[in-house]
Coordinates of C-alpha atoms in Angstrom, one line a residue:
X1 CA 84.0 96.2 112.5
X2 CA 86.5 97.9 110.1
X3 CA 88.1 96.2 107.1
X4 CA 91.6 97.7 107.1
X5 CA 94.1 97.2 104.3
X6 CA 97.7 98.4 104.5
X7 CA 99.6 99.3 101.4
X8 CA 102.7 97.2 100.6
X9 CA 104.7 100.2 99.5
X10 CA 104.2 102.2 102.7
X11 CA 107.0 103.4 105.0
X12 CA 110.7 103.7 104.5
X13 CA 112.1 103.6 101.0
X14 CA 115.5 102.1 100.5
X15 CA 117.2 105.6 100.4
X16 CA 115.7 106.6 103.8
X17 CA 116.4 103.2 105.3
X18 CA 120.0 103.3 104.1
X19 CA 120.5 106.8 105.6
X20 CA 119.0 105.9 109.0
X21 CA 120.8 102.5 109.3
X22 CA 124.1 104.1 108.3
X23 CA 123.8 106.9 110.8
X24 CA 123.2 104.4 113.6
X25 CA 126.1 102.2 112.4
X26 CA 128.5 105.2 112.3
X27 CA 127.7 106.0 116.0
X28 CA 128.1 102.4 117.1
X29 CA 131.4 102.1 115.3
X30 CA 132.6 105.5 116.6
X31 CA 131.2 105.8 120.1
X32 CA 133.8 108.4 121.2
X33 CA 133.3 110.7 118.2
X34 CA 130.8 113.5 117.8
X35 CA 128.3 112.5 115.1
X36 CA 126.2 115.3 113.5
X37 CA 123.6 115.5 110.7
X38 CA 123.3 118.8 108.8
X39 CA 119.6 119.3 108.7
X40 CA 116.9 116.7 109.5
X41 CA 118.1 113.3 108.2
X42 CA 114.5 112.6 107.1
X43 CA 111.2 114.4 107.6
X44 CA 110.1 112.5 110.7
X45 CA 110.4 113.9 114.3
X46 CA 110.2 110.4 115.9
X47 CA 113.3 109.3 114.0
X48 CA 115.1 112.6 114.7
X49 CA 114.4 112.1 118.5
X50 CA 115.6 108.5 118.4
X51 CA 118.8 109.5 116.7
X52 CA 119.3 112.3 119.2
X53 CA 118.9 109.8 122.1
X54 CA 121.7 107.7 120.5
X55 CA 124.0 110.8 120.5
X56 CA 123.5 111.7 116.8
X57 CA 122.8 115.4 116.9
X58 CA 121.0 117.4 114.2
X59 CA 122.5 120.8 113.4
X60 CA 121.0 123.5 111.1
X61 CA 124.1 125.7 110.6
X62 CA 127.7 124.9 110.0
X63 CA 129.7 125.8 113.1
X64 CA 133.0 127.7 112.9
X65 CA 134.9 124.7 114.2
X66 CA 133.8 121.1 113.3
X67 CA 134.8 118.2 115.5
X68 CA 133.9 114.7 114.5
X69 CA 131.7 113.3 111.6
X70 CA 129.0 115.3 109.8
X71 CA 126.4 113.5 107.7
X72 CA 125.0 115.0 104.6
X73 CA 121.4 113.8 104.6
X74 CA 119.5 111.9 101.9
X75 CA 118.2 115.1 100.2
X76 CA 121.8 116.1 99.3
X77 CA 123.6 119.5 99.5
X78 CA 125.2 122.1 97.3
X79 CA 128.9 121.4 96.4
X80 CA 130.0 124.5 98.4
X81 CA 128.4 123.0 101.5
X82 CA 130.5 119.9 101.3
X83 CA 133.6 122.1 100.9
X84 CA 132.7 124.3 103.9
X85 CA 132.1 121.2 106.1
X86 CA 135.6 120.0 105.3
X87 CA 137.1 123.4 105.7
X88 CA 135.8 123.8 109.3
X89 CA 137.3 120.3 110.2
X90 CA 134.5 117.8 109.8
X91 CA 134.9 114.3 108.4
X92 CA 132.1 114.2 105.9
X93 CA 129.9 111.2 105.2
X94 CA 127.6 111.6 102.2
X95 CA 124.3 109.9 102.6
X96 CA 122.6 111.6 99.6
X97 CA 120.0 109.1 98.2
X98 CA 121.4 107.4 95.0
X99 CA 118.3 108.4 93.1
X100 CA 118.8 112.1 94.1
X101 CA 122.4 111.8 93.0
X102 CA 121.2 110.7 89.5
X103 CA 119.0 113.8 89.2
X104 CA 121.9 116.0 90.2
X105 CA 124.0 114.4 87.5
X106 CA 121.3 114.7 84.8
X107 CA 120.9 118.4 85.7
X108 CA 124.6 118.9 85.4
X109 CA 124.8 117.2 82.0
X110 CA 122.0 119.4 80.7
X111 CA 123.6 122.5 82.0
X112 CA 127.0 121.6 80.5
X113 CA 125.3 120.9 77.1
X114 CA 123.8 124.4 77.0
X115 CA 120.2 123.4 77.7
X116 CA 117.8 125.8 79.5
X117 CA 117.3 123.6 82.6
X118 CA 113.8 123.3 84.1
X119 CA 113.7 121.4 87.5
X120 CA 110.1 120.3 88.2
X121 CA 109.8 120.6 92.0
X122 CA 109.3 122.7 95.0
X123 CA 111.9 125.6 95.0
X124 CA 112.3 125.6 98.8
X125 CA 112.6 121.8 99.2
X126 CA 116.2 120.8 100.2
X127 CA 116.5 118.2 97.5
X128 CA 115.6 120.7 94.8
X129 CA 117.9 123.4 96.2
X130 CA 120.8 120.9 96.0
X131 CA 119.9 119.9 92.4
X132 CA 119.7 123.5 91.4
X133 CA 123.0 124.4 93.2
X134 CA 124.8 121.6 91.3
X135 CA 123.4 122.7 87.9
X136 CA 124.1 126.4 88.7
X137 CA 127.8 125.7 88.6
X138 CA 127.7 125.1 84.9
X139 CA 124.9 127.5 83.7
X140 CA 122.9 130.6 84.6
X141 CA 119.8 129.2 82.8
X142 CA 118.4 126.9 85.6
X143 CA 114.9 127.4 87.0
X144 CA 112.5 125.6 89.3
X145 CA 108.7 125.3 88.7
X146 CA 105.8 123.0 89.7
X147 CA 103.1 124.9 87.7
X148 CA 102.8 126.6 84.3
X149 CA 102.3 129.9 86.2
X150 CA 105.7 129.6 87.9
X151 CA 107.3 129.2 84.4
X152 CA 105.6 132.3 83.0
X153 CA 108.5 134.7 83.9
X154 CA 111.0 132.6 81.9
X155 CA 108.9 132.0 78.8
X156 CA 110.7 134.7 76.7
X157 CA 114.1 133.2 77.6
X158 CA 112.9 129.7 76.9
X159 CA 111.6 130.7 73.4
X160 CA 114.9 132.4 72.5
X161 CA 117.0 129.6 73.8
X162 CA 114.9 127.0 72.0
X163 CA 116.6 124.0 73.7
X164 CA 115.1 122.9 77.1
X165 CA 116.1 120.0 79.4
X166 CA 113.8 118.8 82.2
X167 CA 114.6 116.9 85.4
X168 CA 112.1 116.2 88.2
X169 CA 112.3 116.1 92.0
X170 CA 112.3 112.4 92.9
X171 CA 109.1 112.7 95.0
X172 CA 107.0 114.8 92.5
X173 CA 103.7 113.8 91.0
X174 CA 103.7 112.6 87.4
X175 CA 100.8 115.0 86.7
X176 CA 102.9 118.0 87.5
X177 CA 105.7 116.8 85.2
X178 CA 103.2 116.2 82.3
X179 CA 101.7 119.7 82.7
X180 CA 105.1 121.4 82.6
X181 CA 106.3 119.3 79.6
X182 CA 103.2 119.8 77.6
X183 CA 103.6 123.6 78.1
X184 CA 107.3 123.5 77.2
X185 CA 106.5 121.7 74.0
X186 CA 104.6 124.9 72.9
X187 CA 107.6 127.1 73.7
X188 CA 110.8 125.3 72.7
X189 CA 112.0 123.6 69.5
X190 CA 113.7 120.8 71.5
X191 CA 112.6 119.4 74.9
X192 CA 114.7 116.7 76.4
X193 CA 113.0 115.0 79.4
X194 CA 114.5 112.9 82.1
X195 CA 111.7 111.5 84.2
X196 CA 113.7 111.2 87.5
X197 CA 110.7 110.5 89.8
X198 CA 112.1 107.5 91.8
X199 CA 110.6 104.1 91.3
X200 CA 109.6 103.8 94.9
X201 CA 107.5 107.0 94.7
X202 CA 105.9 105.9 91.4
X203 CA 104.9 102.5 92.8
X204 CA 103.7 104.0 96.1
X205 CA 101.4 106.4 94.2
X206 CA 100.1 103.8 91.8
X207 CA 99.3 101.3 94.6
X208 CA 97.6 104.0 96.8
X209 CA 95.3 104.9 93.9
X210 CA 94.3 101.2 93.5
X211 CA 93.7 100.9 97.2
X212 CA 91.6 104.0 97.2
X213 CA 89.2 102.5 94.7
X214 CA 88.1 99.9 97.3
X215 CA 88.2 102.2 100.3
X216 CA 85.6 104.4 102.0
X217 CA 88.5 106.2 103.7
X218 CA 92.2 106.6 102.9
X219 CA 94.6 107.5 105.7
X220 CA 98.0 108.8 104.7
X221 CA 100.5 108.7 107.5
X222 CA 103.6 110.9 107.7
X223 CA 105.2 114.3 108.2
X224 CA 103.5 117.3 106.7
X225 CA 107.0 118.5 105.8
X226 CA 107.5 115.4 103.6
X227 CA 106.9 116.1 99.9
X228 CA 106.2 112.5 98.9
X229 CA 103.6 112.2 101.8
X230 CA 101.8 115.4 101.0
X231 CA 101.7 114.4 97.3
X232 CA 100.1 111.1 98.2
X233 CA 97.4 112.9 100.1
X234 CA 96.8 115.3 97.2
X235 CA 96.5 112.4 94.7
X236 CA 94.1 110.4 96.9
X237 CA 91.7 113.3 97.7
X238 CA 90.6 113.0 94.1
X239 CA 89.9 109.3 94.5
X240 CA 88.1 109.0 97.8
X241 CA 87.7 110.5 101.3
X242 CA 91.3 111.1 102.5
X243 CA 93.0 112.3 105.7
X244 CA 96.7 113.1 106.2
X245 CA 97.9 112.5 109.8
X246 CA 101.4 112.5 111.3
X247 CA 100.7 109.7 113.8
X248 CA 97.8 107.9 115.7
X249 CA 97.3 110.8 118.2
X250 CA 95.7 112.8 115.3
X251 CA 93.0 110.2 114.6
X252 CA 89.5 111.5 115.2
X253 CA 86.7 109.0 116.0
X254 CA 84.2 111.2 114.1
X255 CA 86.1 110.6 110.8
X256 CA 85.5 106.9 111.2
X257 CA 81.7 107.1 111.5
X258 CA 79.9 105.3 108.7
X259 CA 83.2 103.9 107.3
X260 CA 83.8 100.2 106.7
X261 CA 86.7 99.8 104.3
X262 CA 89.9 101.7 105.3
X263 CA 93.1 101.9 103.3
X264 CA 96.4 103.0 105.0
X265 CA 99.4 104.2 103.2
X266 CA 102.5 106.2 104.3
X267 CA 105.3 108.4 103.1
X268 CA 108.9 107.2 102.5
X269 CA 110.1 108.7 105.8
X270 CA 107.4 107.2 108.0
X271 CA 108.7 104.4 110.4
X272 CA 106.8 101.1 110.4
X273 CA 106.0 101.3 114.1
X274 CA 104.1 104.6 113.5
X275 CA 102.1 103.0 110.7
X276 CA 101.4 99.9 113.0
X277 CA 100.2 102.2 115.8
X278 CA 97.7 103.9 113.5
X279 CA 96.3 100.5 112.5
X280 CA 96.1 99.4 116.2
X281 CA 94.4 102.6 117.3
X282 CA 91.7 102.3 114.6
X283 CA 91.0 98.7 115.8

């Protein structure tokens, strides 16, 4: 018999819940209008399919002619994307997560005040791309890095500029931030840090570590495209035996052999019903 414990901070964060609920509400209030989302609203295909069945379509490119409402997802977009959406005829609804908006604003402030801006995050992640695009409007000294190695090409510039400002992708690991900041302190005279990791991410990671201490196996549930979910799995692999699955169909009986205490956590874009199904399947 398994002893299964589910993390309290597992599943939708408030920013994701707000985006999903608002998208559904927009469709119910505008049944005759086309509703589109530019890019996947969240990193979960079950939710994307559910929205599609409701008539809320995901698009990956801006069409030549827009007809109806286009939602900007929780990751945010570059300012020119908002402008282009309006130009082609869309009514734009901005569902950028408020925490992501704060990071964008901090990056803009740093750029305006002549700081060399370092964004700690994954360069190809949509949230980070939007943060950088906002800061790029005010400075040509904006870079993205998650490791010291990725900072190496900019070290001469940083030393000569002497004044560095740091912001962080909301779903990053604190350990990545600390490594970058410690290194920047050896290069720059002034380092101004805004720890913009969202509270939900920080609490989720802290709780998962605690749960891992009393678990023979940790199961992290969520999309492999989700940054906060993959970071959870990375963190927990240093604590105990850990697997990362997208849903219950990926559970393997062999992984449960010899296991008694199982901890389950999930990313911020994982629906509660997917988490529940994993628990039921284990039982």
